[in-house]
Structure formats: structure tokens, C-alpha cells
């Protein structure tokens, strides 16, 4: 039987501080097919953590996309999140552990993981392992976003064909707070947002509002909360009218053009460059996420980091320059 990435990497990452139980991963990332509507839905169901999911669960996301792609009942794949937020990426409690950092103060626990320990989980799980199946899916993909859309969930939004969002939706990657303007899939950042907007977000580490995202080209349409589900259903219905052959050939042609525009090389920056980002040398006075998490706990460490900047740049709920909620 084929082994999962969690099984293959169990000797490299700190599995004792990670969730790898298949039953839990299946609970947190649900899958269902509505054959009558030609829609497969991938639902993130961990609202108590703002839908942050275990690192290993991202492999399940990629596997489910591939499953939907080979299912002739499906023309559209919808991503959604339970509760007030779409999702906040990988569980921050597992960050560092997935590349081999361990708890404890002894020499073995504090040893920096080798580059090979960083490369494989970054490539096989947290970047191309789940975003590539979405980007290259020959079925249409729709991202249904409310509230926070951070980290790995933001990577899903960047990878989808269509993004329908509520006015309170906010997009960014918290890794910029942990590691600085760290490497991501530069192709999709630039393609979806443009170079100027991408630099704005990466360098200041601020979130992007829904309406700003619509103007930039990331968000397809901003709709009221009580109309979100209906708009997603209507988009899926409009797409599902298309013959399956035509849909898949059309998506394949889009892939040809995307490759010509640099998609393949751009995607590699996500996992090749991440080894640099997770090997940062901190100077005296620099804010160090792993150190702060160890000393203060996750919630306090992230709150402290958020409060180091003006409200406009904070990842938690903020006020815009004119006093409205951002």
C-alpha cells in the first residue's frame, strides 16, 4: 500500500508534536460529492482553531483534488470553511516541528535541521504537494472565503480559478510575520496581485482586504455574507453547464499559457526558497517566532508581534485609516 508523506517523513520531522492520525485529518478536511450538481466540496472543519489544520492535512487536500479530477461526476471543486473564517493555514503549534525542530533544551533538540529535512516536507506537503494539484486541476475550482484567509488557505485562494469573498475577508501569509518576506510561489503572487501590490503585502506583512483584493485581481467577486453560499452555487451551476470534455480541454490550454508565463519556475520558489526562510540568522533584538512561542506560548507570541506595528498592518481585526473595520 502506498505510504503517505506523513509516514515517509516520520523519521525526519518531529512527529511527537504533530497530528498525523488519518481519522483526525479526515475529520478536519471533509469531502463530499454532489453528483446532481457536478460539484465536489472540500470543507475545512476545525473552527475552534480558525480552521488552522495540521501540516499533514495539506497532503489530504492535494489527494482529494486529484480524486475529484478523476471523477467524471465532478466538474467543479469548491473549497469552504466552517465557522466565521475560511482558514488560517497550518497549525502554528506544528511550525518548526515539521522540518525537524524538537522540544527541549538539550543539544539534540536545539540542533538546526539539515536542508534535506526542510526540502522534502516543503516540496511534498506544504507547497507543490497541495497547491500544484489545485493549480493544475482540469476541473474548475472555486474558493468560498469569509473572514481570515491566511497561510496555506491563502495559497489555496491564489491557486483557484475563482474566489468569491465576503466584505470581511482578509488575505495574506502569516509566515511573513514568522520569517520576514519569505519565499512563496512568486508566480501566483505576481500573476494574481501584480508586483507592486505583492511587495506592499510581503514587505509590510499586512493583510489584503476583500475589496482591495477584488481591485487587484485576486478576488473574483465580493458579496454579502448572506449571499455567499448562493453566489458560489450560481457560479458552480454556470460552469457545470459546460460539457466535461470542453471544460477539461479549456483548463489544459490555460495550463499551456501559464507554463509559458513562468508558472513552473515560479512555483519552485515556494519550496526551494523556503529552506532559506527557515534558516534565518537572528541578530540581537530581532523577533524570533520559535523562541517567543517556546517562552510565551503561541497566542501571546503572535499577539505581541501583531502589536509591534500600527493597527493598519495587524493580522488580527484592525481599524482602517478612516476608522472602519479592515
PDB file of C-alpha atoms in Angstrom:
ATOM      1  CA  UNK A   1       0.000   0.000   0.000  1.00  0.00           C
ATOM      2  CA  UNK A   2       1.226   3.466  -0.859  1.00  0.00           C
ATOM      3  CA  UNK A   3       2.651   5.342   2.125  1.00  0.00           C
ATOM      4  CA  UNK A   4       1.553   8.863   2.994  1.00  0.00           C
ATOM      5  CA  UNK A   5       4.059  11.698   3.210  1.00  0.00           C
ATOM      6  CA  UNK A   6       3.494  11.680   6.973  1.00  0.00           C
ATOM      7  CA  UNK A   7       4.691   8.071   7.065  1.00  0.00           C
ATOM      8  CA  UNK A   8       7.610   8.695   4.724  1.00  0.00           C
ATOM      9  CA  UNK A   9       8.771  11.755   6.647  1.00  0.00           C
ATOM     10  CA  UNK A  10       8.145  10.400  10.147  1.00  0.00           C
ATOM     11  CA  UNK A  11      11.868   9.918  10.770  1.00  0.00           C
ATOM     12  CA  UNK A  12      12.679  13.469   9.657  1.00  0.00           C
ATOM     13  CA  UNK A  13      10.091  15.666  11.325  1.00  0.00           C
ATOM     14  CA  UNK A  14       9.115  15.814  14.999  1.00  0.00           C
ATOM     15  CA  UNK A  15       6.048  13.601  14.744  1.00  0.00           C
ATOM     16  CA  UNK A  16       5.506  13.661  18.526  1.00  0.00           C
ATOM     17  CA  UNK A  17       4.425  17.294  18.247  1.00  0.00           C
ATOM     18  CA  UNK A  18       2.271  16.878  15.150  1.00  0.00           C
ATOM     19  CA  UNK A  19      -1.138  15.447  14.272  1.00  0.00           C
ATOM     20  CA  UNK A  20      -0.879  12.622  11.748  1.00  0.00           C
ATOM     21  CA  UNK A  21      -3.815  10.374  12.700  1.00  0.00           C
ATOM     22  CA  UNK A  22      -5.717   9.736   9.416  1.00  0.00           C
ATOM     23  CA  UNK A  23      -9.069   9.750  11.229  1.00  0.00           C
ATOM     24  CA  UNK A  24      -8.432  13.243  12.592  1.00  0.00           C
ATOM     25  CA  UNK A  25      -7.163  14.524   9.250  1.00  0.00           C
ATOM     26  CA  UNK A  26     -10.323  13.206   7.599  1.00  0.00           C
ATOM     27  CA  UNK A  27     -12.417  14.927  10.262  1.00  0.00           C
ATOM     28  CA  UNK A  28     -10.672  18.272   9.787  1.00  0.00           C
ATOM     29  CA  UNK A  29     -10.783  18.142   5.971  1.00  0.00           C
ATOM     30  CA  UNK A  30     -14.143  16.762   4.845  1.00  0.00           C
ATOM     31  CA  UNK A  31     -15.044  15.669   1.311  1.00  0.00           C
ATOM     32  CA  UNK A  32     -18.353  15.144  -0.408  1.00  0.00           C
ATOM     33  CA  UNK A  33     -19.639  14.895  -3.967  1.00  0.00           C
ATOM     34  CA  UNK A  34     -22.993  16.190  -5.185  1.00  0.00           C
ATOM     35  CA  UNK A  35     -23.319  14.300  -8.457  1.00  0.00           C
ATOM     36  CA  UNK A  36     -26.563  16.055  -9.366  1.00  0.00           C
ATOM     37  CA  UNK A  37     -24.820  19.442  -9.287  1.00  0.00           C
ATOM     38  CA  UNK A  38     -21.461  18.086 -10.558  1.00  0.00           C
ATOM     39  CA  UNK A  39     -19.738  19.614  -7.526  1.00  0.00           C
ATOM     40  CA  UNK A  40     -17.145  18.201  -5.127  1.00  0.00           C
ATOM     41  CA  UNK A  41     -16.754  20.147  -1.881  1.00  0.00           C
ATOM     42  CA  UNK A  42     -13.654  20.190   0.316  1.00  0.00           C
ATOM     43  CA  UNK A  43     -14.579  21.631   3.707  1.00  0.00           C
ATOM     44  CA  UNK A  44     -12.192  22.715   6.451  1.00  0.00           C
ATOM     45  CA  UNK A  45     -13.882  21.818   9.714  1.00  0.00           C
ATOM     46  CA  UNK A  46     -11.839  22.945  12.674  1.00  0.00           C
ATOM     47  CA  UNK A  47     -13.475  26.272  13.592  1.00  0.00           C
ATOM     48  CA  UNK A  48     -12.104  26.180  17.145  1.00  0.00           C
ATOM     49  CA  UNK A  49      -8.649  26.889  15.638  1.00  0.00           C
ATOM     50  CA  UNK A  50      -9.978  29.283  12.960  1.00  0.00           C
ATOM     51  CA  UNK A  51      -9.708  26.262  10.637  1.00  0.00           C
ATOM     52  CA  UNK A  52      -5.950  26.030  11.027  1.00  0.00           C
ATOM     53  CA  UNK A  53      -5.178  22.425  10.145  1.00  0.00           C
ATOM     54  CA  UNK A  54      -2.286  20.040  10.838  1.00  0.00           C
ATOM     55  CA  UNK A  55       0.568  20.138   8.336  1.00  0.00           C
ATOM     56  CA  UNK A  56      -0.201  16.555   7.310  1.00  0.00           C
ATOM     57  CA  UNK A  57      -3.753  17.565   6.398  1.00  0.00           C
ATOM     58  CA  UNK A  58      -2.490  19.549   3.416  1.00  0.00           C
ATOM     59  CA  UNK A  59      -1.459  16.301   1.788  1.00  0.00           C
ATOM     60  CA  UNK A  60      -5.074  15.190   2.130  1.00  0.00           C
ATOM     61  CA  UNK A  61      -6.196  18.367   0.341  1.00  0.00           C
ATOM     62  CA  UNK A  62      -3.996  17.542  -2.652  1.00  0.00           C
ATOM     63  CA  UNK A  63      -5.173  13.923  -2.675  1.00  0.00           C
ATOM     64  CA  UNK A  64      -8.829  14.992  -2.638  1.00  0.00           C
ATOM     65  CA  UNK A  65      -8.312  17.359  -5.561  1.00  0.00           C
ATOM     66  CA  UNK A  66      -6.748  14.543  -7.561  1.00  0.00           C
ATOM     67  CA  UNK A  67      -9.665  12.290  -6.622  1.00  0.00           C
ATOM     68  CA  UNK A  68     -12.182  14.877  -7.810  1.00  0.00           C
ATOM     69  CA  UNK A  69     -10.234  15.417 -11.013  1.00  0.00           C
ATOM     70  CA  UNK A  70     -10.604  11.755 -11.981  1.00  0.00           C
ATOM     71  CA  UNK A  71     -14.294  11.591 -11.035  1.00  0.00           C
ATOM     72  CA  UNK A  72     -16.457  12.141 -14.127  1.00  0.00           C
ATOM     73  CA  UNK A  73     -19.354  13.153 -11.887  1.00  0.00           C
ATOM     74  CA  UNK A  74     -17.421  16.290 -10.922  1.00  0.00           C
ATOM     75  CA  UNK A  75     -16.911  19.450 -12.953  1.00  0.00           C
ATOM     76  CA  UNK A  76     -16.375  21.945 -10.130  1.00  0.00           C
ATOM     77  CA  UNK A  77     -14.352  21.702  -6.892  1.00  0.00           C
ATOM     78  CA  UNK A  78     -15.401  24.095  -4.123  1.00  0.00           C
ATOM     79  CA  UNK A  79     -13.248  24.928  -1.083  1.00  0.00           C
ATOM     80  CA  UNK A  80     -15.039  26.257   2.002  1.00  0.00           C
ATOM     81  CA  UNK A  81     -14.538  26.619   5.746  1.00  0.00           C
ATOM     82  CA  UNK A  82     -16.874  26.037   8.681  1.00  0.00           C
ATOM     83  CA  UNK A  83     -17.470  28.915  11.078  1.00  0.00           C
ATOM     84  CA  UNK A  84     -16.622  32.607  10.702  1.00  0.00           C
ATOM     85  CA  UNK A  85     -13.307  32.067   8.888  1.00  0.00           C
ATOM     86  CA  UNK A  86     -12.216  30.223   5.764  1.00  0.00           C
ATOM     87  CA  UNK A  87      -8.910  29.218   7.351  1.00  0.00           C
ATOM     88  CA  UNK A  88      -5.604  30.316   8.817  1.00  0.00           C
ATOM     89  CA  UNK A  89      -3.212  27.850   7.229  1.00  0.00           C
ATOM     90  CA  UNK A  90      -1.121  25.289   9.065  1.00  0.00           C
ATOM     91  CA  UNK A  91      -1.478  24.911  12.813  1.00  0.00           C
ATOM     92  CA  UNK A  92       1.137  27.251  14.284  1.00  0.00           C
ATOM     93  CA  UNK A  93       1.820  24.711  17.034  1.00  0.00           C
ATOM     94  CA  UNK A  94       3.426  22.471  14.408  1.00  0.00           C
ATOM     95  CA  UNK A  95       5.580  25.096  12.705  1.00  0.00           C
ATOM     96  CA  UNK A  96       9.243  24.220  13.059  1.00  0.00           C
ATOM     97  CA  UNK A  97       8.408  20.672  14.128  1.00  0.00           C
ATOM     98  CA  UNK A  98       7.525  19.668  10.565  1.00  0.00           C
ATOM     99  CA  UNK A  99      11.114  20.317   9.464  1.00  0.00           C
ATOM    100  CA  UNK A 100      12.649  18.593  12.484  1.00  0.00           C
ATOM    101  CA  UNK A 101      12.930  21.099  15.334  1.00  0.00           C
ATOM    102  CA  UNK A 102      12.124  19.384  18.620  1.00  0.00           C
ATOM    103  CA  UNK A 103      11.059  20.452  22.079  1.00  0.00           C
ATOM    104  CA  UNK A 104      13.666  20.614  24.795  1.00  0.00           C
ATOM    105  CA  UNK A 105      16.865  22.461  25.561  1.00  0.00           C
ATOM    106  CA  UNK A 106      19.405  19.689  25.047  1.00  0.00           C
ATOM    107  CA  UNK A 107      21.845  19.801  22.135  1.00  0.00           C
ATOM    108  CA  UNK A 108      19.940  17.257  20.031  1.00  0.00           C
ATOM    109  CA  UNK A 109      16.639  19.137  20.412  1.00  0.00           C
ATOM    110  CA  UNK A 110      18.179  22.531  19.556  1.00  0.00           C
ATOM    111  CA  UNK A 111      20.137  21.235  16.571  1.00  0.00           C
ATOM    112  CA  UNK A 112      19.253  23.004  13.323  1.00  0.00           C
ATOM    113  CA  UNK A 113      17.566  20.612  10.876  1.00  0.00           C
ATOM    114  CA  UNK A 114      19.537  19.757   7.742  1.00  0.00           C
ATOM    115  CA  UNK A 115      18.497  21.256   4.422  1.00  0.00           C
ATOM    116  CA  UNK A 116      17.244  17.863   3.249  1.00  0.00           C
ATOM    117  CA  UNK A 117      14.825  17.884   6.191  1.00  0.00           C
ATOM    118  CA  UNK A 118      13.472  21.240   5.015  1.00  0.00           C
ATOM    119  CA  UNK A 119      13.264  20.481   1.301  1.00  0.00           C
ATOM    120  CA  UNK A 120      11.102  17.357   1.325  1.00  0.00           C
ATOM    121  CA  UNK A 121       8.188  18.487   3.548  1.00  0.00           C
ATOM    122  CA  UNK A 122       8.200  21.935   1.933  1.00  0.00           C
ATOM    123  CA  UNK A 123       8.011  20.441  -1.557  1.00  0.00           C
ATOM    124  CA  UNK A 124       5.927  17.340  -0.926  1.00  0.00           C
ATOM    125  CA  UNK A 125       3.426  18.723   1.589  1.00  0.00           C
ATOM    126  CA  UNK A 126       3.301  22.484   2.112  1.00  0.00           C
ATOM    127  CA  UNK A 127       3.770  23.827  -1.416  1.00  0.00           C
ATOM    128  CA  UNK A 128       3.525  21.735  -4.554  1.00  0.00           C
ATOM    129  CA  UNK A 129       2.024  18.839  -2.614  1.00  0.00           C
ATOM    130  CA  UNK A 130      -1.339  20.578  -2.346  1.00  0.00           C
ATOM    131  CA  UNK A 131      -1.194  23.770  -4.426  1.00  0.00           C
ATOM    132  CA  UNK A 132       0.027  22.096  -7.601  1.00  0.00           C
ATOM    133  CA  UNK A 133      -2.966  19.719  -7.837  1.00  0.00           C
ATOM    134  CA  UNK A 134      -5.260  22.753  -7.470  1.00  0.00           C
ATOM    135  CA  UNK A 135      -3.401  24.931  -9.969  1.00  0.00           C
ATOM    136  CA  UNK A 136      -3.167  22.113 -12.495  1.00  0.00           C
ATOM    137  CA  UNK A 137      -6.642  20.698 -11.922  1.00  0.00           C
ATOM    138  CA  UNK A 138      -8.550  20.204 -15.156  1.00  0.00           C
ATOM    139  CA  UNK A 139     -11.750  20.742 -13.214  1.00  0.00           C
ATOM    140  CA  UNK A 140     -12.881  24.264 -12.295  1.00  0.00           C
ATOM    141  CA  UNK A 141     -12.005  25.410  -8.758  1.00  0.00           C
ATOM    142  CA  UNK A 142     -13.888  27.909  -6.592  1.00  0.00           C
ATOM    143  CA  UNK A 143     -12.720  29.293  -3.248  1.00  0.00           C
ATOM    144  CA  UNK A 144     -15.511  30.435  -0.892  1.00  0.00           C
ATOM    145  CA  UNK A 145     -13.964  32.885   1.567  1.00  0.00           C
ATOM    146  CA  UNK A 146     -15.234  34.582   4.693  1.00  0.00           C
ATOM    147  CA  UNK A 147     -13.107  36.115   7.430  1.00  0.00           C
ATOM    148  CA  UNK A 148      -9.448  35.130   7.617  1.00  0.00           C
ATOM    149  CA  UNK A 149      -7.810  33.543   4.582  1.00  0.00           C
ATOM    150  CA  UNK A 150      -4.242  33.153   5.775  1.00  0.00           C
ATOM    151  CA  UNK A 151      -1.237  30.929   5.147  1.00  0.00           C
ATOM    152  CA  UNK A 152      -1.998  27.680   3.365  1.00  0.00           C
ATOM    153  CA  UNK A 153      -5.612  28.756   2.888  1.00  0.00           C
ATOM    154  CA  UNK A 154      -4.374  31.865   1.109  1.00  0.00           C
ATOM    155  CA  UNK A 155      -2.272  29.594  -1.100  1.00  0.00           C
ATOM    156  CA  UNK A 156      -5.490  27.771  -1.987  1.00  0.00           C
ATOM    157  CA  UNK A 157      -7.181  31.061  -2.892  1.00  0.00           C
ATOM    158  CA  UNK A 158      -4.209  32.048  -5.064  1.00  0.00           C
ATOM    159  CA  UNK A 159      -4.386  28.667  -6.795  1.00  0.00           C
ATOM    160  CA  UNK A 160      -8.136  28.622  -7.511  1.00  0.00           C
ATOM    161  CA  UNK A 161      -9.828  29.761 -10.712  1.00  0.00           C
ATOM    162  CA  UNK A 162     -12.485  31.804  -8.922  1.00  0.00           C
ATOM    163  CA  UNK A 163     -12.591  33.437  -5.474  1.00  0.00           C
ATOM    164  CA  UNK A 164     -15.908  34.607  -4.031  1.00  0.00           C
ATOM    165  CA  UNK A 165     -15.475  36.534  -0.779  1.00  0.00           C
ATOM    166  CA  UNK A 166     -17.414  38.438   1.847  1.00  0.00           C
ATOM    167  CA  UNK A 167     -16.525  42.054   2.706  1.00  0.00           C
ATOM    168  CA  UNK A 168     -14.737  40.978   5.905  1.00  0.00           C
ATOM    169  CA  UNK A 169     -12.433  38.528   4.096  1.00  0.00           C
ATOM    170  CA  UNK A 170      -8.736  39.208   4.555  1.00  0.00           C
ATOM    171  CA  UNK A 171      -5.823  37.601   2.747  1.00  0.00           C
ATOM    172  CA  UNK A 172      -2.107  37.196   3.498  1.00  0.00           C
ATOM    173  CA  UNK A 173       0.543  34.749   4.657  1.00  0.00           C
ATOM    174  CA  UNK A 174       1.485  34.906   8.372  1.00  0.00           C
ATOM    175  CA  UNK A 175       4.871  33.385   7.513  1.00  0.00           C
ATOM    176  CA  UNK A 176       5.925  36.934   6.733  1.00  0.00           C
ATOM    177  CA  UNK A 177       5.467  37.604  10.461  1.00  0.00           C
ATOM    178  CA  UNK A 178       7.386  34.494  11.489  1.00  0.00           C
ATOM    179  CA  UNK A 179      10.217  34.723   8.964  1.00  0.00           C
ATOM    180  CA  UNK A 180      10.101  38.081   7.178  1.00  0.00           C
ATOM    181  CA  UNK A 181       9.215  38.476   3.466  1.00  0.00           C
ATOM    182  CA  UNK A 182       9.810  34.786   2.927  1.00  0.00           C
ATOM    183  CA  UNK A 183       9.732  32.941  -0.403  1.00  0.00           C
ATOM    184  CA  UNK A 184       6.340  31.813  -1.642  1.00  0.00           C
ATOM    185  CA  UNK A 185       5.051  30.776  -5.067  1.00  0.00           C
ATOM    186  CA  UNK A 186       6.207  34.014  -6.673  1.00  0.00           C
ATOM    187  CA  UNK A 187       4.440  33.246  -9.940  1.00  0.00           C
ATOM    188  CA  UNK A 188       0.988  33.313  -8.392  1.00  0.00           C
ATOM    189  CA  UNK A 189       1.679  36.285  -6.161  1.00  0.00           C
ATOM    190  CA  UNK A 190       2.760  38.390  -9.133  1.00  0.00           C
ATOM    191  CA  UNK A 191       0.194  36.959 -11.566  1.00  0.00           C
ATOM    192  CA  UNK A 192      -2.767  37.477  -9.248  1.00  0.00           C
ATOM    193  CA  UNK A 193      -1.739  40.679  -7.463  1.00  0.00           C
ATOM    194  CA  UNK A 194       0.893  42.420  -9.566  1.00  0.00           C
ATOM    195  CA  UNK A 195       4.430  43.224  -8.465  1.00  0.00           C
ATOM    196  CA  UNK A 196       3.632  46.498  -6.678  1.00  0.00           C
ATOM    197  CA  UNK A 197       0.825  45.048  -4.563  1.00  0.00           C
ATOM    198  CA  UNK A 198       2.846  41.911  -3.849  1.00  0.00           C
ATOM    199  CA  UNK A 199       5.751  43.976  -2.497  1.00  0.00           C
ATOM    200  CA  UNK A 200       3.353  46.033  -0.388  1.00  0.00           C
ATOM    201  CA  UNK A 201       1.980  42.926   1.328  1.00  0.00           C
ATOM    202  CA  UNK A 202       5.220  40.977   1.655  1.00  0.00           C
ATOM    203  CA  UNK A 203       7.341  43.816   2.988  1.00  0.00           C
ATOM    204  CA  UNK A 204       4.802  45.285   5.429  1.00  0.00           C
ATOM    205  CA  UNK A 205       3.284  41.866   6.207  1.00  0.00           C
ATOM    206  CA  UNK A 206      -0.215  43.383   6.245  1.00  0.00           C
ATOM    207  CA  UNK A 207      -3.429  41.618   5.195  1.00  0.00           C
ATOM    208  CA  UNK A 208      -5.320  42.443   1.999  1.00  0.00           C
ATOM    209  CA  UNK A 209      -8.996  43.347   2.349  1.00  0.00           C
ATOM    210  CA  UNK A 210     -11.661  41.778   0.123  1.00  0.00           C
ATOM    211  CA  UNK A 211     -12.486  44.879  -1.895  1.00  0.00           C
ATOM    212  CA  UNK A 212      -8.806  45.713  -2.325  1.00  0.00           C
ATOM    213  CA  UNK A 213      -8.294  42.107  -3.406  1.00  0.00           C
ATOM    214  CA  UNK A 214     -11.056  42.458  -5.972  1.00  0.00           C
ATOM    215  CA  UNK A 215      -9.443  45.583  -7.408  1.00  0.00           C
ATOM    216  CA  UNK A 216      -6.055  43.844  -7.530  1.00  0.00           C
ATOM    217  CA  UNK A 217      -7.448  40.802  -9.352  1.00  0.00           C
ATOM    218  CA  UNK A 218      -7.218  38.165  -6.620  1.00  0.00           C
ATOM    219  CA  UNK A 219     -10.917  38.159  -5.728  1.00  0.00           C
ATOM    220  CA  UNK A 220     -13.483  37.484  -8.444  1.00  0.00           C
ATOM    221  CA  UNK A 221     -16.442  38.997  -6.614  1.00  0.00           C
ATOM    222  CA  UNK A 222     -17.229  40.440  -3.175  1.00  0.00           C
ATOM    223  CA  UNK A 223     -20.720  39.547  -1.959  1.00  0.00           C
ATOM    224  CA  UNK A 224     -22.738  39.972   1.284  1.00  0.00           C
ATOM    225  CA  UNK A 225     -22.440  37.265   3.936  1.00  0.00           C
ATOM    226  CA  UNK A 226     -25.981  36.056   3.494  1.00  0.00           C
ATOM    227  CA  UNK A 227     -25.450  35.679  -0.262  1.00  0.00           C
ATOM    228  CA  UNK A 228     -22.052  33.937  -0.211  1.00  0.00           C
ATOM    229  CA  UNK A 229     -23.333  30.367  -0.497  1.00  0.00           C
ATOM    230  CA  UNK A 230     -25.818  31.329  -3.229  1.00  0.00           C
ATOM    231  CA  UNK A 231     -23.199  33.100  -5.335  1.00  0.00           C
ATOM    232  CA  UNK A 232     -20.856  30.121  -5.102  1.00  0.00           C
ATOM    233  CA  UNK A 233     -23.701  27.789  -6.067  1.00  0.00           C
ATOM    234  CA  UNK A 234     -24.617  30.012  -9.002  1.00  0.00           C
ATOM    235  CA  UNK A 235     -21.022  30.113 -10.264  1.00  0.00           C
ATOM    236  CA  UNK A 236     -20.767  26.335  -9.953  1.00  0.00           C
ATOM    237  CA  UNK A 237     -24.042  25.914 -11.830  1.00  0.00           C
ATOM    238  CA  UNK A 238     -22.911  28.231 -14.624  1.00  0.00           C
ATOM    239  CA  UNK A 239     -19.683  26.258 -15.038  1.00  0.00           C
ATOM    240  CA  UNK A 240     -21.390  22.859 -14.813  1.00  0.00           C
ATOM    241  CA  UNK A 241     -23.418  23.604 -17.946  1.00  0.00           C
ATOM    242  CA  UNK A 242     -20.170  23.205 -19.914  1.00  0.00           C
ATOM    243  CA  UNK A 243     -19.506  19.720 -21.361  1.00  0.00           C
ATOM    244  CA  UNK A 244     -16.851  17.925 -19.313  1.00  0.00           C
ATOM    245  CA  UNK A 245     -14.573  17.412 -22.330  1.00  0.00           C
ATOM    246  CA  UNK A 246     -14.715  21.107 -23.215  1.00  0.00           C
ATOM    247  CA  UNK A 247     -14.067  22.155 -19.628  1.00  0.00           C
ATOM    248  CA  UNK A 248     -11.024  19.934 -19.218  1.00  0.00           C
ATOM    249  CA  UNK A 249      -9.560  20.857 -22.603  1.00  0.00           C
ATOM    250  CA  UNK A 250     -10.038  24.525 -21.818  1.00  0.00           C
ATOM    251  CA  UNK A 251      -8.274  24.194 -18.475  1.00  0.00           C
ATOM    252  CA  UNK A 252      -5.452  22.298 -20.202  1.00  0.00           C
ATOM    253  CA  UNK A 253      -4.976  25.144 -22.676  1.00  0.00           C
ATOM    254  CA  UNK A 254      -4.820  27.599 -19.794  1.00  0.00           C
ATOM    255  CA  UNK A 255      -2.050  25.460 -18.291  1.00  0.00           C
ATOM    256  CA  UNK A 256      -0.019  25.709 -21.508  1.00  0.00           C
ATOM    257  CA  UNK A 257      -0.141  29.501 -21.378  1.00  0.00           C
ATOM    258  CA  UNK A 258       0.615  29.589 -17.642  1.00  0.00           C
ATOM    259  CA  UNK A 259       3.721  27.465 -18.191  1.00  0.00           C
ATOM    260  CA  UNK A 260       4.864  29.856 -20.902  1.00  0.00           C
ATOM    261  CA  UNK A 261       4.439  32.726 -18.430  1.00  0.00           C
ATOM    262  CA  UNK A 262       6.712  31.068 -15.849  1.00  0.00           C
ATOM    263  CA  UNK A 263       4.389  29.013 -13.632  1.00  0.00           C
ATOM    264  CA  UNK A 264       6.777  26.082 -13.191  1.00  0.00           C
ATOM    265  CA  UNK A 265       9.796  28.125 -12.149  1.00  0.00           C
ATOM    266  CA  UNK A 266       7.689  30.449 -10.038  1.00  0.00           C
ATOM    267  CA  UNK A 267       6.233  27.534  -8.093  1.00  0.00           C
ATOM    268  CA  UNK A 268       9.696  26.213  -7.278  1.00  0.00           C
ATOM    269  CA  UNK A 269      10.496  29.401  -5.372  1.00  0.00           C
ATOM    270  CA  UNK A 270       7.963  28.238  -2.786  1.00  0.00           C
ATOM    271  CA  UNK A 271       9.898  25.170  -1.695  1.00  0.00           C
ATOM    272  CA  UNK A 272      13.464  25.903  -2.797  1.00  0.00           C
ATOM    273  CA  UNK A 273      13.429  29.311  -1.148  1.00  0.00           C
ATOM    274  CA  UNK A 274      11.681  28.109   1.983  1.00  0.00           C
ATOM    275  CA  UNK A 275      14.898  26.447   3.116  1.00  0.00           C
ATOM    276  CA  UNK A 276      16.446  29.907   3.290  1.00  0.00           C
ATOM    277  CA  UNK A 277      13.475  31.305   5.167  1.00  0.00           C
ATOM    278  CA  UNK A 278      13.564  28.588   7.828  1.00  0.00           C
ATOM    279  CA  UNK A 279      17.301  29.066   8.303  1.00  0.00           C
ATOM    280  CA  UNK A 280      17.227  32.753   9.236  1.00  0.00           C
ATOM    281  CA  UNK A 281      20.066  34.078  11.370  1.00  0.00           C
ATOM    282  CA  UNK A 282      18.572  36.262  14.102  1.00  0.00           C
ATOM    283  CA  UNK A 283      20.531  39.199  15.473  1.00  0.00           C
ATOM    284  CA  UNK A 284      20.184  40.591  18.998  1.00  0.00           C
ATOM    285  CA  UNK A 285      16.846  42.366  19.248  1.00  0.00           C
ATOM    286  CA  UNK A 286      15.227  40.541  16.309  1.00  0.00           C
ATOM    287  CA  UNK A 287      11.825  38.996  16.972  1.00  0.00           C
ATOM    288  CA  UNK A 288      12.220  35.214  16.857  1.00  0.00           C
ATOM    289  CA  UNK A 289       8.929  33.301  16.492  1.00  0.00           C
ATOM    290  CA  UNK A 290      10.197  29.907  17.646  1.00  0.00           C
ATOM    291  CA  UNK A 291      11.872  31.418  20.694  1.00  0.00           C
ATOM    292  CA  UNK A 292       8.840  33.535  21.593  1.00  0.00           C
ATOM    293  CA  UNK A 293       6.483  30.582  21.111  1.00  0.00           C
ATOM    294  CA  UNK A 294       8.648  28.454  23.411  1.00  0.00           C
ATOM    295  CA  UNK A 295       8.794  31.121  26.117  1.00  0.00           C
ATOM    296  CA  UNK A 296       5.293  32.654  25.944  1.00  0.00           C
ATOM    297  CA  UNK A 297       3.061  30.243  24.067  1.00  0.00           C
ATOM    298  CA  UNK A 298       1.584  30.676  20.603  1.00  0.00           C
ATOM    299  CA  UNK A 299      -1.276  33.068  21.365  1.00  0.00           C
ATOM    300  CA  UNK A 300       0.831  35.542  23.342  1.00  0.00           C
ATOM    301  CA  UNK A 301       3.749  35.384  20.920  1.00  0.00           C
ATOM    302  CA  UNK A 302       1.527  36.215  17.937  1.00  0.00           C
ATOM    303  CA  UNK A 303      -0.332  38.921  19.846  1.00  0.00           C
ATOM    304  CA  UNK A 304       2.944  40.549  20.841  1.00  0.00           C
ATOM    305  CA  UNK A 305       4.152  40.511  17.229  1.00  0.00           C
ATOM    306  CA  UNK A 306       0.892  41.989  15.959  1.00  0.00           C
ATOM    307  CA  UNK A 307       1.083  44.838  18.456  1.00  0.00           C
ATOM    308  CA  UNK A 308       4.552  45.828  17.260  1.00  0.00           C
ATOM    309  CA  UNK A 309       3.010  47.609  14.251  1.00  0.00           C
ATOM    310  CA  UNK A 310       0.300  50.199  13.619  1.00  0.00           C
ATOM    311  CA  UNK A 311      -3.305  48.866  13.547  1.00  0.00           C
ATOM    312  CA  UNK A 312      -3.491  49.096   9.733  1.00  0.00           C
ATOM    313  CA  UNK A 313      -0.807  46.409   9.411  1.00  0.00           C
ATOM    314  CA  UNK A 314      -2.097  43.921  12.010  1.00  0.00           C
ATOM    315  CA  UNK A 315      -3.354  40.433  11.127  1.00  0.00           C
ATOM    316  CA  UNK A 316      -5.980  40.458  13.861  1.00  0.00           C
ATOM    317  CA  UNK A 317      -9.051  42.673  13.472  1.00  0.00           C
ATOM    318  CA  UNK A 318      -7.878  46.190  12.811  1.00  0.00           C
ATOM    319  CA  UNK A 319      -9.201  49.605  12.028  1.00  0.00           C
ATOM    320  CA  UNK A 320      -8.508  51.231   8.701  1.00  0.00           C
ATOM    321  CA  UNK A 321      -7.270  54.802   8.399  1.00  0.00           C
ATOM    322  CA  UNK A 322     -10.830  56.112   8.240  1.00  0.00           C
ATOM    323  CA  UNK A 323     -11.911  54.173  11.339  1.00  0.00           C
ATOM    324  CA  UNK A 324     -13.815  51.388   9.621  1.00  0.00           C
ATOM    325  CA  UNK A 325     -13.039  47.759  10.336  1.00  0.00           C
ATOM    326  CA  UNK A 326     -10.385  46.483   7.957  1.00  0.00           C
TER     327      UNK A 326
END
